[in-house]
XYZ file of N, CA and C in Angstrom:
483
model
N 209.403 128.754 11.258
C 210.071 127.561 10.764
C 209.716 126.385 11.667
N 209.467 125.261 11.046
C 209.108 124.066 11.795
C 210.375 123.373 12.288
N 210.221 122.535 13.304
C 211.372 121.933 13.959
C 212.114 120.911 13.096
N 211.479 119.794 12.715
C 212.224 118.776 11.993
C 211.379 117.878 11.129
N 212.052 117.198 10.217
C 211.420 116.299 9.257
C 212.351 115.109 9.040
N 211.772 113.965 8.736
C 212.556 112.773 8.405
C 212.352 112.492 6.926
N 213.454 112.355 6.213
C 213.441 112.051 4.796
C 213.835 110.594 4.638
N 212.856 109.744 4.351
C 213.064 108.296 4.254
C 213.429 107.905 2.828
N 214.571 107.279 2.674
C 215.018 106.810 1.369
C 215.294 105.322 1.421
N 214.272 104.521 1.236
C 214.402 103.069 1.310
C 213.584 102.427 0.202
N 214.002 101.260 -0.222
C 213.223 100.510 -1.198
C 212.007 99.854 -0.567
N 211.962 99.818 0.765
C 210.851 99.209 1.485
C 210.228 100.260 2.402
N 209.092 100.777 2.013
C 208.442 101.864 2.753
C 207.940 101.463 4.131
N 207.944 100.180 4.444
C 207.508 99.748 5.771
C 208.557 98.858 6.447
N 209.778 98.902 5.943
C 210.840 98.048 6.455
C 211.477 98.564 7.732
N 212.655 98.031 8.031
C 213.342 98.351 9.279
C 213.713 99.829 9.384
N 214.131 100.437 8.279
C 214.497 101.853 8.345
C 213.256 102.697 8.622
N 212.132 102.304 8.054
C 210.892 103.006 8.380
C 210.563 102.829 9.868
N 210.715 101.613 10.376
C 210.408 101.365 11.787
C 211.272 102.232 12.708
N 212.551 102.353 12.384
C 213.438 103.226 13.149
C 213.001 104.686 12.982
N 212.645 105.062 11.765
C 212.170 106.424 11.497
C 210.928 106.736 12.318
N 210.044 105.777 12.422
C 208.796 105.972 13.172
C 209.099 106.221 14.650
N 210.053 105.496 15.222
C 210.441 105.734 16.615
C 210.950 107.166 16.809
N 211.793 107.607 15.890
C 212.343 108.966 15.972
C 211.233 109.987 15.723
N 210.386 109.720 14.748
C 209.277 110.632 14.426
C 208.346 110.795 15.620
N 208.052 109.706 16.292
C 207.170 109.766 17.461
C 207.834 110.524 18.618
N 209.141 110.333 18.785
C 209.858 111.016 19.863
C 209.853 112.527 19.665
N 210.068 112.967 18.434
C 210.218 114.394 18.160
C 209.001 115.045 17.506
N 207.998 114.244 17.190
C 206.825 114.743 16.469
C 207.234 115.299 15.099
N 208.044 114.525 14.377
C 208.488 114.883 13.034
C 207.660 114.127 11.998
N 207.303 114.766 10.907
C 206.678 114.032 9.807
C 207.734 113.217 9.058
N 207.298 112.190 8.374
C 208.178 111.367 7.549
C 207.773 111.569 6.098
N 208.741 111.919 5.260
C 208.519 112.018 3.817
C 209.213 110.826 3.184
N 208.445 109.980 2.514
C 208.956 108.764 1.891
C 209.323 109.061 0.437
N 210.604 109.099 0.133
C 211.057 109.419 -1.220
C 210.537 108.436 -2.263
N 210.239 107.231 -1.838
C 209.737 106.223 -2.781
C 208.376 106.624 -3.362
N 207.679 107.503 -2.699
C 206.353 107.932 -3.159
C 206.440 109.037 -4.221
N 207.644 109.443 -4.576
C 207.842 110.542 -5.520
C 208.695 110.097 -6.696
N 208.539 110.803 -7.793
C 209.362 110.547 -8.977
C 210.488 111.580 -8.976
N 211.675 111.125 -8.611
C 212.842 111.994 -8.596
C 213.875 111.387 -9.549
N 214.118 112.106 -10.624
C 215.030 111.629 -11.658
C 216.482 111.919 -11.278
N 217.420 111.196 -11.873
C 218.837 111.445 -11.589
C 219.254 112.852 -12.008
N 220.369 113.315 -11.433
C 220.921 114.605 -11.808
C 221.196 114.619 -13.300
N 220.968 115.766 -13.921
C 221.154 115.929 -15.358
C 221.839 117.266 -15.599
N 223.001 117.250 -16.229
C 223.752 118.486 -16.464
C 223.006 119.481 -17.340
N 222.060 119.001 -18.130
C 221.250 119.896 -18.955
C 219.970 120.335 -18.233
N 219.740 119.815 -17.062
C 218.576 120.144 -16.231
C 217.258 119.907 -16.970
N 217.208 118.816 -17.710
C 215.985 118.449 -18.429
C 215.058 117.601 -17.561
N 215.308 117.569 -16.272
C 214.549 116.746 -15.331
C 213.651 117.587 -14.429
N 213.416 118.827 -14.767
C 212.744 119.760 -13.866
C 211.246 119.518 -13.711
N 210.697 118.609 -14.462
C 209.264 118.305 -14.350
C 208.995 117.179 -13.358
N 210.033 116.667 -12.710
C 209.824 115.602 -11.728
C 209.427 116.204 -10.387
N 209.483 115.395 -9.318
C 209.014 115.829 -7.992
C 210.108 116.383 -7.086
N 211.342 116.516 -7.570
C 212.417 116.926 -6.674
C 212.128 118.262 -5.988
N 211.794 119.285 -6.743
C 211.584 120.614 -6.157
C 210.422 120.589 -5.172
N 209.393 119.826 -5.466
C 208.254 119.696 -4.544
C 208.734 119.144 -3.196
N 209.540 118.084 -3.225
C 210.058 117.483 -1.990
C 211.052 118.437 -1.323
N 211.934 119.028 -2.102
C 212.938 119.947 -1.572
C 212.267 121.135 -0.875
N 211.224 121.686 -1.502
C 210.493 122.793 -0.881
C 209.902 122.388 0.468
N 209.395 121.164 0.564
C 208.838 120.686 1.837
C 209.941 120.558 2.885
N 211.063 119.998 2.503
C 212.189 119.822 3.424
C 212.683 121.181 3.935
N 212.697 122.170 3.075
C 213.212 123.494 3.440
C 212.355 124.212 4.481
N 211.177 123.718 4.750
C 210.307 124.321 5.762
C 210.773 123.995 7.184
N 211.742 123.095 7.309
C 212.157 122.590 8.620
C 213.589 122.995 8.940
N 213.871 123.127 10.230
C 215.211 123.477 10.702
C 216.146 122.269 10.779
N 215.587 121.110 11.106
C 216.391 119.900 11.306
C 215.928 118.842 10.315
N 216.855 118.322 9.540
C 216.557 117.310 8.529
C 217.218 116.012 8.959
N 216.395 114.999 9.165
C 216.905 113.679 9.535
C 216.857 112.806 8.286
N 218.007 112.349 7.862
C 218.129 111.474 6.705
C 217.998 110.039 7.196
N 217.067 109.290 6.616
C 216.856 107.893 7.016
C 217.107 106.999 5.809
N 218.120 106.170 5.911
C 218.464 105.285 4.801
C 219.015 103.965 5.328
N 218.633 102.879 4.699
C 219.313 101.629 5.031
C 220.722 101.666 4.450
N 221.573 100.815 4.953
C 222.912 100.660 4.388
C 222.797 99.638 3.265
N 223.004 100.094 2.044
C 223.000 99.219 0.869
C 224.409 99.203 0.298
N 225.062 98.058 0.319
C 226.399 97.916 -0.226
C 227.346 98.966 0.360
N 227.301 99.119 1.684
C 228.219 99.980 2.439
C 228.004 101.469 2.178
N 226.843 101.827 1.672
C 226.565 103.215 1.335
C 225.082 103.509 1.536
N 224.690 104.755 1.283
C 223.275 105.116 1.353
C 222.522 104.434 0.216
N 221.211 104.362 0.340
C 220.385 103.748 -0.687
C 220.463 104.543 -1.985
N 220.129 103.904 -3.090
C 220.137 104.567 -4.388
C 219.188 105.745 -4.443
N 217.998 105.575 -3.885
C 217.018 106.656 -3.913
C 217.495 107.861 -3.104
N 218.204 107.619 -2.002
C 218.748 108.721 -1.219
C 219.916 109.366 -1.949
N 220.753 108.562 -2.591
C 221.872 109.112 -3.357
C 221.351 110.000 -4.482
N 220.286 109.580 -5.151
C 219.695 110.403 -6.204
C 219.222 111.729 -5.639
N 218.580 111.707 -4.457
C 218.139 112.948 -3.825
C 219.347 113.848 -3.526
N 220.400 113.277 -2.953
C 221.591 114.063 -2.647
C 222.217 114.633 -3.923
N 222.276 113.822 -4.983
C 222.806 114.319 -6.248
C 221.996 115.511 -6.752
N 220.690 115.452 -6.563
C 219.828 116.529 -7.032
C 219.958 117.796 -6.199
N 220.568 117.723 -5.032
C 220.839 118.950 -4.282
C 221.702 119.901 -5.108
N 222.403 119.347 -6.092
C 223.185 120.166 -7.010
C 222.288 121.170 -7.727
N 221.045 120.796 -8.010
C 220.098 121.738 -8.616
C 219.974 122.986 -7.745
N 219.997 122.780 -6.433
C 219.885 123.890 -5.496
C 221.151 124.719 -5.386
N 222.219 124.256 -5.989
C 223.467 125.010 -5.986
C 223.703 125.719 -7.322
N 222.998 125.258 -8.361
C 223.243 125.804 -9.695
C 222.047 126.586 -10.242
N 220.886 125.951 -10.326
C 219.753 126.646 -10.970
C 218.679 127.112 -9.993
N 218.722 126.627 -8.767
C 217.768 127.064 -7.735
C 218.557 127.561 -6.525
N 219.504 128.470 -6.776
C 220.399 128.943 -5.715
C 219.641 129.557 -4.544
N 218.524 130.209 -4.833
C 217.736 130.808 -3.754
C 217.249 129.746 -2.776
N 216.904 128.583 -3.291
C 216.460 127.477 -2.436
C 217.656 126.804 -1.759
N 218.703 126.552 -2.508
C 219.887 125.888 -1.963
C 220.491 126.646 -0.794
N 220.473 127.964 -0.886
C 221.041 128.781 0.195
C 220.245 128.647 1.487
N 218.998 128.233 1.382
C 218.163 128.083 2.578
C 218.609 126.918 3.467
N 219.484 126.065 2.958
C 220.012 124.965 3.777
C 221.013 125.464 4.814
N 221.648 126.593 4.533
C 222.643 127.143 5.468
C 222.016 127.397 6.834
N 222.706 126.935 7.849
C 222.241 127.138 9.216
C 221.302 126.057 9.725
N 220.824 125.195 8.840
C 219.973 124.082 9.285
C 220.857 122.984 9.860
N 220.235 121.991 10.476
C 220.987 120.867 11.021
C 220.567 119.584 10.324
N 221.481 118.621 10.340
C 221.242 117.321 9.719
C 221.642 116.220 10.690
N 220.859 115.150 10.688
C 221.198 113.923 11.410
C 220.910 112.758 10.480
N 221.423 111.590 10.815
C 221.217 110.403 9.985
C 220.823 109.229 10.856
N 219.814 108.503 10.406
C 219.455 107.226 11.027
C 219.516 106.156 9.940
N 220.009 104.987 10.320
C 220.162 103.930 9.329
C 220.073 102.559 9.976
N 219.765 101.604 9.130
C 219.713 100.208 9.551
C 220.478 99.373 8.534
N 220.900 98.217 8.967
C 221.601 97.293 8.083
C 221.748 95.951 8.758
N 222.189 94.980 8.003
C 222.277 93.626 8.550
C 223.577 93.356 9.302
N 224.568 94.202 9.139
C 225.818 94.019 9.883
C 225.630 94.461 11.331
N 226.402 93.844 12.235
C 226.320 94.211 13.651
C 226.699 95.669 13.878
N 227.726 96.113 13.170
C 228.175 97.501 13.262
C 228.276 98.054 11.845
N 228.016 99.339 11.734
C 228.117 99.983 10.434
C 229.594 100.239 10.122
N 229.950 100.200 8.840
C 231.326 100.490 8.451
C 231.670 101.918 8.876
N 232.905 102.126 9.278
C 233.286 103.406 9.882
C 233.130 104.598 8.948
N 233.142 104.400 7.654
C 233.057 105.507 6.704
C 231.628 105.798 6.227
N 230.639 105.047 6.698
C 229.270 105.220 6.206
C 228.736 106.643 6.397
N 228.977 107.234 7.538
C 228.400 108.548 7.836
C 229.199 109.708 7.238
N 230.388 109.454 6.726
C 231.254 110.511 6.193
C 230.585 111.325 5.077
N 229.940 110.727 4.070
C 229.313 111.535 3.021
C 228.235 112.489 3.562
N 227.524 112.067 4.587
C 226.495 112.927 5.173
C 227.127 114.101 5.911
N 228.150 113.789 6.719
C 228.837 114.837 7.469
C 229.503 115.832 6.521
N 230.148 115.322 5.485
C 230.814 116.197 4.515
C 229.794 117.031 3.745
N 228.672 116.435 3.381
C 227.629 117.173 2.658
C 227.043 118.270 3.531
N 226.787 117.953 4.790
C 226.257 118.964 5.705
C 227.239 120.132 5.803
N 228.502 119.820 5.970
C 229.525 120.858 6.071
C 229.568 121.703 4.794
N 229.566 121.066 3.656
C 229.626 121.762 2.370
C 228.428 122.685 2.176
N 227.261 122.248 2.639
C 226.034 123.027 2.462
C 225.831 124.082 3.548
N 226.761 124.172 4.486
C 226.640 125.162 5.559
C 225.686 124.731 6.652
N 225.509 123.426 6.771
C 224.637 122.855 7.793
C 225.505 122.324 8.940
N 224.892 122.101 10.083
C 225.594 121.504 11.214
C 225.118 120.067 11.366
N 226.053 119.122 11.419
C 225.708 117.716 11.622
C 225.531 117.474 13.110
N 224.372 116.914 13.503
C 224.076 116.739 14.933
C 224.399 115.342 15.449
N 223.776 114.317 14.908
C 223.968 112.979 15.441
C 223.660 111.930 14.375
N 224.080 110.703 14.671
C 223.771 109.583 13.788
C 223.445 108.361 14.641
N 222.551 107.560 14.112
C 222.127 106.335 14.785
C 222.149 105.204 13.763
N 222.787 104.100 14.130
C 222.755 102.884 13.312
C 222.210 101.761 14.169
N 221.291 100.994 13.597
C 220.712 99.854 14.293
C 220.818 98.630 13.387
N 221.418 97.566 13.909
C 221.476 96.312 13.162
C 220.082 95.700 13.120
N 219.691 95.297 11.942
C 218.371 94.681 11.773
C 218.499 93.167 11.565
N 219.654 92.643 11.892
C 219.913 91.209 11.682
C 218.845 90.342 12.334
N 218.411 90.740 13.512
C 217.375 89.980 14.219
C 216.136 90.836 14.456
N 215.864 91.764 13.540
C 214.740 92.678 13.719
C 215.182 93.905 14.486
N 214.348 94.903 14.501
C 214.674 96.139 15.214
C 214.379 95.939 16.699
N 215.400 96.103 17.503
C 215.241 95.965 18.951
C 215.669 97.260 19.624
N 215.077 98.342 19.198
C 215.379 99.653 19.734
C 214.165 100.143 20.492
N 214.427 100.762 21.607
C 213.318 101.272 22.419
C 213.471 102.769 22.612
N 212.474 103.385 23.188
C 212.521 104.802 23.526
C 213.741 105.094 24.397
N 214.084 104.195 25.277
C 215.237 104.369 26.169
C 216.540 104.508 25.367
N 216.643 103.759 24.250
C 217.848 103.802 23.431
C 218.060 105.146 22.744
N 217.000 105.904 22.531
C 217.124 107.167 21.797
C 216.830 108.383 22.678
N 216.772 108.168 23.982
C 216.383 109.242 24.895
C 217.349 110.417 24.901
N 218.618 110.199 24.552
C 219.611 111.268 24.627
C 219.735 112.087 23.339
N 219.007 111.691 22.307
C 219.062 112.453 21.054
C 218.346 113.779 21.246
N 218.904 114.825 20.693
C 218.307 116.159 20.782
C 218.287 116.808 19.429
């Protein structure tokens, strides 16, 4: 099993959240998977969306022990593309149970950027609750204000493990 992967869910593949992701990726030698490069359809109760790229991306993510979720803060929540990915995890609980069960025992962290000086206190709750529900352990979260550009250095993330 490989160590970790960063799942980037942003409308801007080279924006501030990517820049933060790149710092983390370089520190840990993690690959970055950009969800914007894939066609992932919304959750569908009839599961008529199985020809999209969700399972391809999910299979790649499952190869790693640590999953770092990277999303900007959009309207006090995760990005739409990341929310769609999280909604599709339901596929792994209903029709791809063998894959969904592989999340148990893995770890999750979250990195995010936004224009506010501080992130709203409830922003990380859906990630922590999802990790708990899926049998994962939540490790850490990082928020960086991008109001004046990303001003994060290696020193700022040295304690992440």
